[in-house]
Amino acid sequence: MSTISTMTEGLLIDGARGDASDGGTFDVVDPSTGERLATVAKATRADVNRAVESAHAALDSKAWGGMPPAERGRIMWRIAAAIRERADELATLESRDNGKPLRQARTDVQVAARYFEFFAGIADKIMGNTIPLGPGFLDYTIREPIGVSAHIVPWNYPIQIGARGMAPALAAGCAVVLKPSSEAPMTALRLGEVALACGVPPGVVNVVPGTGAEAGTALASHPGINQLTFTGSVDVGVQVAKMAADNVVPVVMELGGKSPNIVFADADFDLAAAGVANAIFQNAGQTCSAGSRLLVERRAHDAFVERLVARASTMRIGPGVSDPDMGPIISKRQLETIERYVTVGKEEGATVAAGGGRPSTDSLPGGFYFEPTLLDSVKPDMRVAQEEIFGPVLAIMVFDELEEAATLANRSQYGLVAGVWTRDINKAMSLASRIKAGQVYVNTYGAGGGVELPFGGYKKSGYGREKGLESLASYTQVKNVCVKFA
């Protein structure tokens, strides 16, 4: 168990920790216990203004704006090493902050370090091109940092998502203003501290925890930012995009998902059951890319669901730092939302094959817990099949033919991730070409963080790409230089 006591945390602006301009604070709750974990300074619009001004000053300075790209890369290597050195501390803090099992938090910390390693190697390789115009002309392009990059980070993967945006932004030479969720801001603040300690000049990384209504709105609508990366719900994403559009600021949007796992009768059931269960129950289903729909071939339904029921019924639920199979839900409000969806599913005709409510055991502390839940006999038009629940609830549907599987997979407003489980490469490749999703996995799901793999959605799952080389397009802008000579 953790020995971390209740903490007091300040904003991180221009290289220094400090109070909010009005002295305001908010409490962060440990979802495993329902008790206060920390008191954190609540950023105001004035604080966000100061953070953006600090970022611009850093961009204009020789310390950062004039730093050779190779040196940026060396700093990022140091950040990765420092994250690994503090891995136990950061994982424990992440687990307490949002409730996920300790081993999942440890994975998140390692993935965060990997982002900085990956982009450290790219910092001095962001190159332009020459364009042949014929004799008498030299034409070339340069990729320059886009400027001040704003990041609004959710509560479900704070250190991992914070790193996945910060690392390519720094590699490109941008300055960053990061607004973590008020429900889980702790490791984002630590990430900023680590960056400073490893040689990032003051003002290059600023962290402004606060509410979405105040700090988030102030950042998204700020005329001084040059780019915005947002991860969250569709409804909030639409509002954020509108605010950014008023200042003609480009946005990367990673929004919701209702991702399908498609299991054929010829699949390796042990492999597929493990993958399907992990895709929905990891982080208690609180993942945009969660595999929250199971499409299973009808003749395999009974045998495959039996395996899932066995897995769900034996999962250990408990406080994140005790390293259970599944931790708590982030908040009482989200817990009640999940309960309502299960009620709606039953009213619509779904049957509960496993779970379906709060655990009955008295051994759990006063946190926000929900059982791993399987809803069977789901029809494609049910709300539980169409709407993102953001909890450990799997909607199970059947199909008979490949064409039907493709149709069901695409019968969603979302298109983030999909999984295909089969021994038949023809089926797998046929579906991969038909599914409208940003990522399609075959006989796996997620690929261990997927740092190298471009990630983003089709349809209402968003636009733009994070991770991998493609993400650099969001943090750079192209300048063309054309020279005529005699």
Short mmCIF file of C-alpha atoms in Angstrom, two decimals:
data_model
loop_
_atom_site.label_atom_id
_atom_site.label_comp_id
_atom_site.label_asym_id
_atom_site.label_seq_id
_atom_site.Cartn_x
_atom_site.Cartn_y
_atom_site.Cartn_z
CA MET A 1 0.00 0.00 0.00
CA SER A 2 1.11 3.60 -0.60
CA THR A 3 2.54 5.75 2.14
CA ILE A 4 1.83 9.00 0.27
CA SER A 5 0.03 11.40 2.60
CA THR A 6 -2.30 14.26 1.70
CA MET A 7 -0.41 16.79 -0.45
CA THR A 8 -0.60 20.45 -1.37
CA GLU A 9 0.27 21.26 -4.98
CA GLY A 10 0.83 24.57 -6.80
CA LEU A 11 0.69 25.62 -10.43
CA LEU A 12 3.81 25.32 -12.58
CA ILE A 13 4.37 28.51 -14.59
CA ASP A 14 7.64 29.94 -15.93
CA GLY A 15 9.70 27.34 -14.11
CA ALA A 16 8.25 27.91 -10.64
CA ARG A 17 5.53 26.38 -8.51
CA GLY A 18 3.04 28.80 -6.99
CA ASP A 19 -0.48 29.61 -5.89
CA ALA A 20 -3.36 30.57 -8.14
CA SER A 21 -3.74 34.32 -8.68
CA ASP A 22 -6.82 34.42 -6.46
CA GLY A 23 -5.54 31.82 -3.98
CA GLY A 24 -8.21 29.33 -5.05
CA THR A 25 -7.78 25.57 -4.62
CA PHE A 26 -9.66 22.36 -5.26
CA ASP A 27 -9.53 18.92 -3.67
CA VAL A 28 -8.43 15.79 -5.49
CA VAL A 29 -10.14 12.61 -4.29
CA ASP A 30 -8.66 9.12 -4.19
CA PRO A 31 -11.38 7.08 -5.98
CA SER A 32 -10.30 3.94 -4.12
CA THR A 33 -11.37 5.42 -0.79
CA GLY A 34 -13.44 8.50 -1.55
CA GLU A 35 -11.04 10.48 0.67
CA ARG A 36 -9.03 13.60 -0.12
CA LEU A 37 -5.67 12.90 -1.70
CA ALA A 38 -4.46 16.45 -2.32
CA THR A 39 -5.31 20.12 -2.34
CA VAL A 40 -4.28 21.73 -5.64
CA ALA A 41 -4.08 25.34 -6.78
CA LYS A 42 -6.96 26.13 -9.15
CA ALA A 43 -5.74 28.07 -12.16
CA THR A 44 -7.69 31.17 -13.19
CA ARG A 45 -7.86 32.91 -16.55
CA ALA A 46 -5.12 35.23 -15.32
CA ASP A 47 -2.92 32.22 -14.53
CA VAL A 48 -3.52 30.76 -17.98
CA ASN A 49 -2.61 34.13 -19.51
CA ARG A 50 0.63 34.13 -17.54
CA ALA A 51 1.42 30.57 -18.65
CA VAL A 52 0.87 31.42 -22.33
CA GLU A 53 2.99 34.57 -22.03
CA SER A 54 5.73 32.52 -20.38
CA ALA A 55 5.60 30.00 -23.21
CA HIS A 56 5.95 32.73 -25.85
CA ALA A 57 8.88 34.26 -24.01
CA ALA A 58 10.59 30.87 -23.96
CA LEU A 59 10.05 30.44 -27.70
CA ASP A 60 11.67 33.81 -28.34
CA SER A 61 14.64 33.09 -26.07
CA LYS A 62 18.02 31.78 -27.13
CA ALA A 63 17.75 29.23 -24.33
CA TRP A 64 14.95 27.37 -26.16
CA GLY A 65 14.23 29.06 -29.48
CA GLY A 66 17.94 29.08 -30.27
CA MET A 67 18.70 25.62 -28.94
CA PRO A 68 20.07 23.17 -31.53
CA PRO A 69 17.65 20.30 -32.21
CA ALA A 70 20.21 17.71 -31.10
CA GLU A 71 20.37 19.34 -27.69
CA ARG A 72 16.57 19.18 -27.43
CA GLY A 73 16.90 15.47 -28.08
CA ARG A 74 19.50 15.07 -25.35
CA ILE A 75 17.23 16.81 -22.84
CA MET A 76 14.39 14.49 -23.80
CA TRP A 77 16.60 11.43 -23.28
CA ARG A 78 17.27 12.75 -19.78
CA ILE A 79 13.54 13.17 -19.17
CA ALA A 80 12.93 9.55 -20.17
CA ALA A 81 15.68 8.35 -17.83
CA ALA A 82 14.36 10.47 -14.96
CA ILE A 83 10.85 9.09 -15.41
CA ARG A 84 12.24 5.57 -15.21
CA GLU A 85 14.27 6.46 -12.10
CA ARG A 86 11.11 7.74 -10.40
CA ALA A 87 8.90 4.97 -11.77
CA ASP A 88 7.73 3.57 -8.43
CA GLU A 89 6.83 6.99 -7.04
CA LEU A 90 5.03 8.06 -10.22
CA ALA A 91 3.12 4.78 -10.57
CA THR A 92 1.92 4.89 -6.98
CA LEU A 93 0.82 8.49 -7.38
CA GLU A 94 -0.97 7.68 -10.65
CA SER A 95 -2.73 4.74 -9.03
CA ARG A 96 -3.94 6.82 -6.10
CA ASP A 97 -4.90 9.73 -8.34
CA ASN A 98 -7.22 7.84 -10.68
CA GLY A 99 -7.62 4.41 -9.07
CA LYS A 100 -6.12 2.13 -11.70
CA PRO A 101 -4.31 -1.05 -10.59
CA LEU A 102 -0.69 -0.46 -9.72
CA ARG A 103 0.67 -2.69 -12.49
CA GLN A 104 -1.34 -0.73 -15.06
CA ALA A 105 0.02 2.53 -13.61
CA ARG A 106 3.54 1.11 -13.85
CA THR A 107 2.93 0.35 -17.51
CA ASP A 108 1.69 3.90 -18.07
CA VAL A 109 4.85 5.33 -16.53
CA GLN A 110 7.05 3.17 -18.76
CA VAL A 111 5.03 4.20 -21.81
CA ALA A 112 5.45 7.86 -20.82
CA ALA A 113 9.22 7.36 -20.71
CA ARG A 114 9.08 5.63 -24.08
CA TYR A 115 7.38 8.66 -25.67
CA PHE A 116 10.32 10.84 -24.70
CA GLU A 117 12.81 8.24 -25.93
CA PHE A 118 11.03 7.86 -29.25
CA PHE A 119 10.75 11.58 -29.96
CA ALA A 120 14.22 12.34 -28.58
CA GLY A 121 15.61 10.41 -31.52
CA ILE A 122 13.52 12.45 -33.94
CA ALA A 123 14.29 15.97 -32.68
CA ASP A 124 17.27 16.47 -35.04
CA LYS A 125 15.64 14.67 -37.97
CA ILE A 126 12.66 16.93 -38.68
CA MET A 127 13.62 17.78 -42.23
CA GLY A 128 12.26 19.61 -45.23
CA ASN A 129 12.48 18.93 -48.96
CA THR A 130 13.79 20.50 -52.13
CA ILE A 131 11.36 21.02 -54.99
CA PRO A 132 12.72 20.99 -58.56
CA LEU A 133 11.53 24.04 -60.51
CA GLY A 134 14.15 23.94 -63.23
CA PRO A 135 17.27 26.02 -63.99
CA GLY A 136 17.59 29.31 -62.13
CA PHE A 137 15.53 28.30 -59.10
CA LEU A 138 16.22 26.77 -55.70
CA ASP A 139 13.05 25.89 -53.81
CA TYR A 140 13.00 24.21 -50.42
CA THR A 141 10.74 23.66 -47.44
CA ILE A 142 11.45 23.99 -43.72
CA ARG A 143 9.43 22.48 -40.88
CA GLU A 144 9.30 25.02 -38.07
CA PRO A 145 7.74 24.67 -34.60
CA ILE A 146 4.13 25.75 -34.68
CA GLY A 147 4.57 27.81 -31.49
CA VAL A 148 2.73 27.54 -28.20
CA SER A 149 1.05 24.14 -28.00
CA ALA A 150 -1.88 23.82 -25.57
CA HIS A 151 -2.81 20.40 -24.18
CA ILE A 152 -6.05 19.55 -22.38
CA VAL A 153 -5.46 16.14 -20.81
CA PRO A 154 -8.14 13.78 -19.35
CA TRP A 155 -8.13 11.93 -16.04
CA ASN A 156 -7.94 8.36 -17.29
CA TYR A 157 -4.29 8.25 -18.43
CA PRO A 158 -2.77 11.49 -17.11
CA ILE A 159 0.94 10.73 -17.32
CA GLN A 160 0.74 8.71 -20.51
CA ILE A 161 -1.43 11.17 -22.46
CA GLY A 162 0.48 14.12 -21.03
CA ALA A 163 3.72 12.60 -22.32
CA ARG A 164 2.33 11.59 -25.71
CA GLY A 165 1.51 15.22 -26.50
CA MET A 166 4.37 16.93 -24.69
CA ALA A 167 7.13 14.78 -26.20
CA PRO A 168 6.47 15.48 -29.92
CA ALA A 169 5.77 19.13 -29.12
CA LEU A 170 9.15 19.51 -27.42
CA ALA A 171 10.91 17.54 -30.16
CA ALA A 172 9.50 20.00 -32.69
CA GLY A 173 10.72 22.97 -30.62
CA CYS A 174 7.33 24.12 -29.33
CA ALA A 175 6.53 25.41 -25.84
CA VAL A 176 3.74 23.70 -23.92
CA VAL A 177 0.86 24.76 -21.66
CA LEU A 178 -0.75 21.65 -20.19
CA LYS A 179 -4.13 21.67 -18.45
CA PRO A 180 -4.68 18.35 -16.64
CA SER A 181 -8.08 17.20 -15.44
CA SER A 182 -9.12 18.46 -12.03
CA GLU A 183 -9.95 14.85 -11.16
CA ALA A 184 -6.39 13.57 -11.69
CA PRO A 185 -3.76 16.32 -12.05
CA MET A 186 -0.96 14.95 -9.89
CA THR A 187 1.37 13.18 -12.31
CA ALA A 188 1.03 15.93 -14.93
CA LEU A 189 2.54 18.31 -12.37
CA ARG A 190 5.32 15.81 -11.68
CA LEU A 191 5.97 15.50 -15.41
CA GLY A 192 6.50 19.25 -15.60
CA GLU A 193 8.89 19.14 -12.66
CA VAL A 194 10.89 16.33 -14.28
CA ALA A 195 11.20 18.30 -17.54
CA LEU A 196 12.58 21.33 -15.72
CA ALA A 197 15.00 19.26 -13.67
CA CYS A 198 16.34 17.69 -16.87
CA GLY A 199 17.20 21.00 -18.54
CA VAL A 200 14.04 22.29 -20.21
CA PRO A 201 14.26 26.08 -19.76
CA PRO A 202 11.63 27.90 -17.66
CA GLY A 203 8.45 28.65 -19.58
CA VAL A 204 8.83 25.81 -22.06
CA VAL A 205 6.58 23.52 -19.99
CA ASN A 206 3.76 25.04 -17.93
CA VAL A 207 1.10 23.07 -16.03
CA VAL A 208 -2.14 24.80 -15.04
CA PRO A 209 -4.50 22.43 -13.18
CA GLY A 210 -8.04 23.68 -12.74
CA THR A 211 -11.60 23.22 -13.84
CA GLY A 212 -12.62 22.79 -17.43
CA ALA A 213 -15.10 25.64 -17.13
CA GLU A 214 -12.42 28.12 -16.09
CA ALA A 215 -8.87 27.00 -16.90
CA GLY A 216 -9.89 24.76 -19.81
CA THR A 217 -12.06 27.43 -21.41
CA ALA A 218 -9.38 30.08 -20.87
CA LEU A 219 -6.78 27.91 -22.61
CA ALA A 220 -8.94 26.70 -25.51
CA SER A 221 -10.14 30.23 -26.29
CA HIS A 222 -6.78 31.93 -25.78
CA PRO A 223 -5.66 34.01 -28.78
CA GLY A 224 -2.03 33.42 -27.85
CA ILE A 225 -1.94 29.67 -28.43
CA ASN A 226 -0.90 28.35 -31.83
CA GLN A 227 -2.12 24.76 -31.61
CA LEU A 228 -4.39 22.72 -29.32
CA THR A 229 -4.46 19.01 -28.52
CA PHE A 230 -7.60 17.80 -26.74
CA THR A 231 -8.61 14.39 -25.42
CA GLY A 232 -12.10 13.95 -23.97
CA SER A 233 -15.77 13.54 -24.76
CA VAL A 234 -17.43 14.47 -28.05
CA ASP A 235 -19.66 17.11 -26.46
CA VAL A 236 -16.79 18.91 -24.77
CA GLY A 237 -14.59 18.44 -27.83
CA VAL A 238 -17.12 20.23 -30.03
CA GLN A 239 -17.12 23.22 -27.66
CA VAL A 240 -13.31 23.26 -27.47
CA ALA A 241 -13.03 23.12 -31.27
CA LYS A 242 -15.44 26.06 -31.61
CA MET A 243 -13.44 28.13 -29.14
CA ALA A 244 -10.18 27.38 -30.94
CA ALA A 245 -11.78 28.10 -34.32
CA ASP A 246 -12.61 31.64 -33.22
CA ASN A 247 -8.86 32.27 -33.17
CA VAL A 248 -8.12 30.08 -36.23
CA VAL A 249 -6.14 27.67 -34.07
CA PRO A 250 -5.66 24.13 -35.42
CA VAL A 251 -6.81 21.30 -33.16
CA VAL A 252 -6.05 17.60 -32.72
CA MET A 253 -9.15 15.90 -31.36
CA GLU A 254 -9.12 12.45 -29.74
CA LEU A 255 -12.70 11.91 -28.66
CA GLY A 256 -14.95 9.01 -27.79
CA GLY A 257 -15.14 5.45 -28.97
CA LYS A 258 -17.36 2.40 -29.11
CA SER A 259 -14.72 0.07 -30.46
CA PRO A 260 -15.62 -3.46 -31.60
CA ASN A 261 -13.76 -6.71 -31.05
CA ILE A 262 -14.84 -9.14 -33.77
CA VAL A 263 -14.40 -12.83 -32.88
CA PHE A 264 -14.83 -15.57 -35.47
CA ALA A 265 -15.48 -19.22 -34.68
CA ASP A 266 -12.01 -20.16 -35.98
CA ALA A 267 -10.22 -17.82 -33.55
CA ASP A 268 -7.88 -18.97 -30.78
CA PHE A 269 -10.46 -18.61 -28.00
CA ASP A 270 -7.96 -18.44 -25.16
CA LEU A 271 -6.02 -15.66 -26.87
CA ALA A 272 -9.15 -13.82 -27.94
CA ALA A 273 -10.87 -14.06 -24.54
CA ALA A 274 -7.82 -12.61 -22.82
CA GLY A 275 -7.61 -9.80 -25.38
CA VAL A 276 -11.32 -8.98 -25.30
CA ALA A 277 -11.45 -8.97 -21.49
CA ASN A 278 -8.38 -6.75 -21.19
CA ALA A 279 -9.72 -4.35 -23.82
CA ILE A 280 -12.87 -3.63 -21.79
CA PHE A 281 -11.78 -4.13 -18.17
CA GLN A 282 -8.40 -2.39 -18.25
CA ASN A 283 -8.62 0.83 -16.25
CA ALA A 284 -12.19 -0.24 -15.36
CA GLY A 285 -13.26 0.40 -18.95
CA GLN A 286 -12.44 4.09 -18.63
CA THR A 287 -10.57 4.25 -21.93
CA CYS A 288 -11.53 6.00 -25.17
CA SER A 289 -10.24 3.04 -27.14
CA ALA A 290 -11.85 0.40 -24.90
CA GLY A 291 -13.20 -2.60 -26.79
CA SER A 292 -16.72 -1.99 -25.50
CA ARG A 293 -18.55 -3.98 -28.19
CA LEU A 294 -18.09 -7.70 -28.78
CA LEU A 295 -19.27 -9.03 -32.14
CA VAL A 296 -19.03 -12.81 -31.96
CA GLU A 297 -19.89 -15.32 -34.67
CA ARG A 298 -23.20 -16.93 -33.69
CA ARG A 299 -21.95 -20.52 -33.66
CA ALA A 300 -19.11 -19.51 -31.31
CA HIS A 301 -21.23 -17.36 -29.01
CA ASP A 302 -21.96 -19.78 -26.18
CA ALA A 303 -18.46 -21.19 -25.84
CA PHE A 304 -16.77 -17.81 -26.10
CA VAL A 305 -19.08 -15.95 -23.73
CA GLU A 306 -18.64 -18.77 -21.23
CA ARG A 307 -14.92 -18.01 -21.20
CA LEU A 308 -15.59 -14.31 -20.66
CA VAL A 309 -18.00 -15.00 -17.82
CA ALA A 310 -15.38 -17.15 -16.12
CA ARG A 311 -12.85 -14.34 -16.41
CA ALA A 312 -15.21 -11.62 -15.22
CA SER A 313 -16.47 -13.63 -12.25
CA THR A 314 -12.97 -14.27 -10.90
CA MET A 315 -11.55 -10.77 -11.28
CA ARG A 316 -10.41 -9.21 -8.02
CA ILE A 317 -11.71 -5.69 -7.41
CA GLY A 318 -10.04 -3.33 -4.99
CA PRO A 319 -7.97 -0.18 -4.36
CA GLY A 320 -5.54 0.54 -7.16
CA VAL A 321 -2.44 0.45 -4.97
CA SER A 322 -3.33 -3.08 -3.81
CA ASP A 323 -2.84 -4.08 -7.48
CA PRO A 324 -6.19 -5.81 -8.08
CA ASP A 325 -7.44 -6.99 -11.45
CA MET A 326 -9.70 -3.94 -11.61
CA GLY A 327 -9.74 -0.74 -9.61
CA PRO A 328 -12.47 1.81 -8.90
CA ILE A 329 -14.39 4.18 -11.13
CA ILE A 330 -12.99 7.73 -11.10
CA SER A 331 -15.91 9.38 -9.27
CA LYS A 332 -19.32 8.86 -7.72
CA ARG A 333 -20.90 10.71 -10.63
CA GLN A 334 -19.33 8.39 -13.20
CA LEU A 335 -20.27 5.35 -11.12
CA GLU A 336 -23.91 6.43 -11.15
CA THR A 337 -23.74 7.00 -14.92
CA ILE A 338 -22.56 3.41 -15.44
CA GLU A 339 -25.35 2.10 -13.21
CA ARG A 340 -27.94 4.00 -15.25
CA TYR A 341 -26.63 2.52 -18.49
CA VAL A 342 -26.88 -1.03 -17.17
CA THR A 343 -30.47 -0.32 -16.10
CA VAL A 344 -31.24 1.08 -19.55
CA GLY A 345 -29.67 -1.97 -21.19
CA LYS A 346 -31.85 -4.35 -19.20
CA GLU A 347 -34.94 -2.27 -19.97
CA GLU A 348 -34.10 -2.48 -23.68
CA GLY A 349 -33.86 -6.28 -23.52
CA ALA A 350 -30.22 -7.04 -22.81
CA THR A 351 -29.43 -9.76 -20.28
CA VAL A 352 -26.72 -9.56 -17.64
CA ALA A 353 -24.34 -12.49 -18.12
CA ALA A 354 -21.89 -11.30 -15.45
CA GLY A 355 -21.65 -8.43 -12.97
CA GLY A 356 -24.20 -5.67 -13.40
CA GLY A 357 -23.81 -3.67 -10.20
CA ARG A 358 -21.66 -2.53 -7.33
CA PRO A 359 -19.67 -5.27 -5.57
CA SER A 360 -21.45 -6.60 -2.49
CA THR A 361 -18.31 -7.34 -0.48
CA ASP A 362 -17.77 -5.39 2.73
CA SER A 363 -14.00 -5.60 2.41
CA LEU A 364 -13.76 -2.68 -0.01
CA PRO A 365 -13.10 0.84 1.30
CA GLY A 366 -15.59 3.61 0.64
CA GLY A 367 -14.59 4.17 -2.96
CA PHE A 368 -16.44 3.98 -6.28
CA TYR A 369 -16.51 0.36 -7.42
CA PHE A 370 -18.44 -1.47 -10.15
CA GLU A 371 -18.32 -5.10 -11.21
CA PRO A 372 -16.92 -6.22 -14.57
CA THR A 373 -20.14 -6.53 -16.54
CA LEU A 374 -21.21 -8.50 -19.61
CA LEU A 375 -24.47 -7.50 -21.32
CA ASP A 376 -25.61 -10.26 -23.67
CA SER A 377 -28.42 -10.37 -26.28
CA VAL A 378 -27.68 -6.76 -27.22
CA LYS A 379 -29.21 -5.42 -30.43
CA PRO A 380 -27.34 -2.92 -32.62
CA ASP A 381 -29.75 -0.04 -32.02
CA MET A 382 -29.76 -0.27 -28.22
CA ARG A 383 -28.23 2.66 -26.36
CA VAL A 384 -25.71 0.35 -24.71
CA ALA A 385 -24.55 -0.65 -28.21
CA GLN A 386 -24.30 2.91 -29.51
CA GLU A 387 -23.32 5.21 -26.64
CA GLU A 388 -19.99 5.39 -24.86
CA ILE A 389 -20.52 4.19 -21.29
CA PHE A 390 -16.91 4.69 -20.14
CA GLY A 391 -17.01 1.85 -17.67
CA PRO A 392 -16.40 -1.92 -17.43
CA VAL A 393 -19.48 -2.87 -19.45
CA LEU A 394 -19.24 -5.04 -22.59
CA ALA A 395 -22.13 -5.11 -25.07
CA ILE A 396 -22.31 -8.54 -26.79
CA MET A 397 -23.87 -9.03 -30.23
CA VAL A 398 -23.81 -11.90 -32.75
CA PHE A 399 -23.22 -12.10 -36.50
CA ASP A 400 -23.41 -14.90 -39.06
CA GLU A 401 -21.29 -13.75 -42.01
CA LEU A 402 -18.26 -11.56 -42.57
CA GLU A 403 -20.29 -8.95 -44.40
CA GLU A 404 -22.62 -8.65 -41.42
CA ALA A 405 -19.64 -8.30 -39.09
CA ALA A 406 -18.29 -5.39 -41.15
CA THR A 407 -21.69 -3.70 -41.18
CA LEU A 408 -22.10 -4.04 -37.41
CA ALA A 409 -18.56 -2.83 -36.76
CA ASN A 410 -19.25 0.36 -38.73
CA ARG A 411 -22.72 0.87 -37.25
CA SER A 412 -21.52 3.53 -34.87
CA GLN A 413 -20.90 7.26 -34.79
CA TYR A 414 -17.38 6.41 -33.61
CA GLY A 415 -14.36 4.93 -35.37
CA LEU A 416 -11.33 4.80 -33.10
CA VAL A 417 -10.07 1.20 -32.80
CA ALA A 418 -11.18 -2.29 -33.83
CA GLY A 419 -9.93 -5.81 -33.15
CA VAL A 420 -10.31 -8.86 -35.39
CA TRP A 421 -9.75 -12.38 -34.02
CA THR A 422 -9.40 -15.17 -36.56
CA ARG A 423 -6.89 -17.70 -37.91
CA ASP A 424 -8.00 -16.89 -41.47
CA ILE A 425 -5.79 -14.12 -42.92
CA ASN A 426 -8.29 -13.50 -45.71
CA LYS A 427 -11.04 -12.68 -43.23
CA ALA A 428 -8.70 -10.50 -41.25
CA MET A 429 -7.45 -8.48 -44.21
CA SER A 430 -10.91 -8.15 -45.71
CA LEU A 431 -12.28 -6.69 -42.48
CA ALA A 432 -9.25 -4.46 -41.95
CA SER A 433 -9.94 -2.85 -45.31
CA ARG A 434 -13.65 -2.34 -44.59
CA ILE A 435 -13.67 -1.13 -40.99
CA LYS A 436 -13.83 2.63 -40.62
CA ALA A 437 -11.46 3.13 -37.70
CA GLY A 438 -8.11 4.77 -37.13
CA GLN A 439 -6.50 1.56 -35.87
CA VAL A 440 -7.31 -2.07 -36.66
CA TYR A 441 -5.61 -4.88 -34.73
CA VAL A 442 -5.57 -8.54 -35.75
CA ASN A 443 -5.26 -11.14 -32.98
CA THR A 444 -4.13 -8.46 -30.55
CA TYR A 445 -5.50 -5.19 -29.19
CA GLY A 446 -3.50 -2.12 -28.22
CA ALA A 447 0.08 -3.33 -28.79
CA GLY A 448 1.48 -2.28 -25.43
CA GLY A 449 0.91 1.47 -25.61
CA GLY A 450 1.59 1.74 -29.34
CA VAL A 451 4.00 4.67 -29.03
CA GLU A 452 5.15 4.22 -32.63
CA LEU A 453 1.65 3.69 -34.09
CA PRO A 454 -0.38 6.68 -35.34
CA PHE A 455 -3.51 7.00 -33.25
CA GLY A 456 -6.71 8.90 -33.97
CA GLY A 457 -10.25 8.48 -35.10
CA TYR A 458 -12.70 8.40 -37.94
CA LYS A 459 -16.11 10.04 -37.65
CA LYS A 460 -16.93 11.43 -34.19
CA SER A 461 -13.87 9.82 -32.65
CA GLY A 462 -11.99 12.90 -33.76
CA TYR A 463 -9.38 14.05 -36.24
CA GLY A 464 -5.64 14.47 -36.43
CA ARG A 465 -3.15 11.86 -35.29
CA GLU A 466 -1.11 11.39 -32.17
CA LYS A 467 1.74 8.94 -31.59
CA GLY A 468 4.30 7.91 -34.19
CA LEU A 469 5.91 10.09 -36.83
CA GLU A 470 2.55 11.35 -38.09
CA SER A 471 2.02 13.31 -34.87
CA LEU A 472 4.82 15.74 -35.79
CA ALA A 473 2.59 17.26 -38.44
CA SER A 474 0.49 18.75 -35.65
CA TYR A 475 3.41 20.48 -33.95
CA THR A 476 5.20 21.86 -37.01
CA GLN A 477 4.30 24.20 -39.84
CA VAL A 478 5.80 24.18 -43.32
CA LYS A 479 7.55 27.20 -44.77
CA ASN A 480 8.46 27.27 -48.45
CA VAL A 481 11.45 29.32 -49.63
CA CYS A 482 11.88 30.00 -53.33
CA VAL A 483 15.11 31.56 -54.62
CA LYS A 484 15.68 32.75 -58.21
CA PHE A 485 19.28 33.13 -59.25
CA ALA A 486 20.99 34.14 -62.46
#
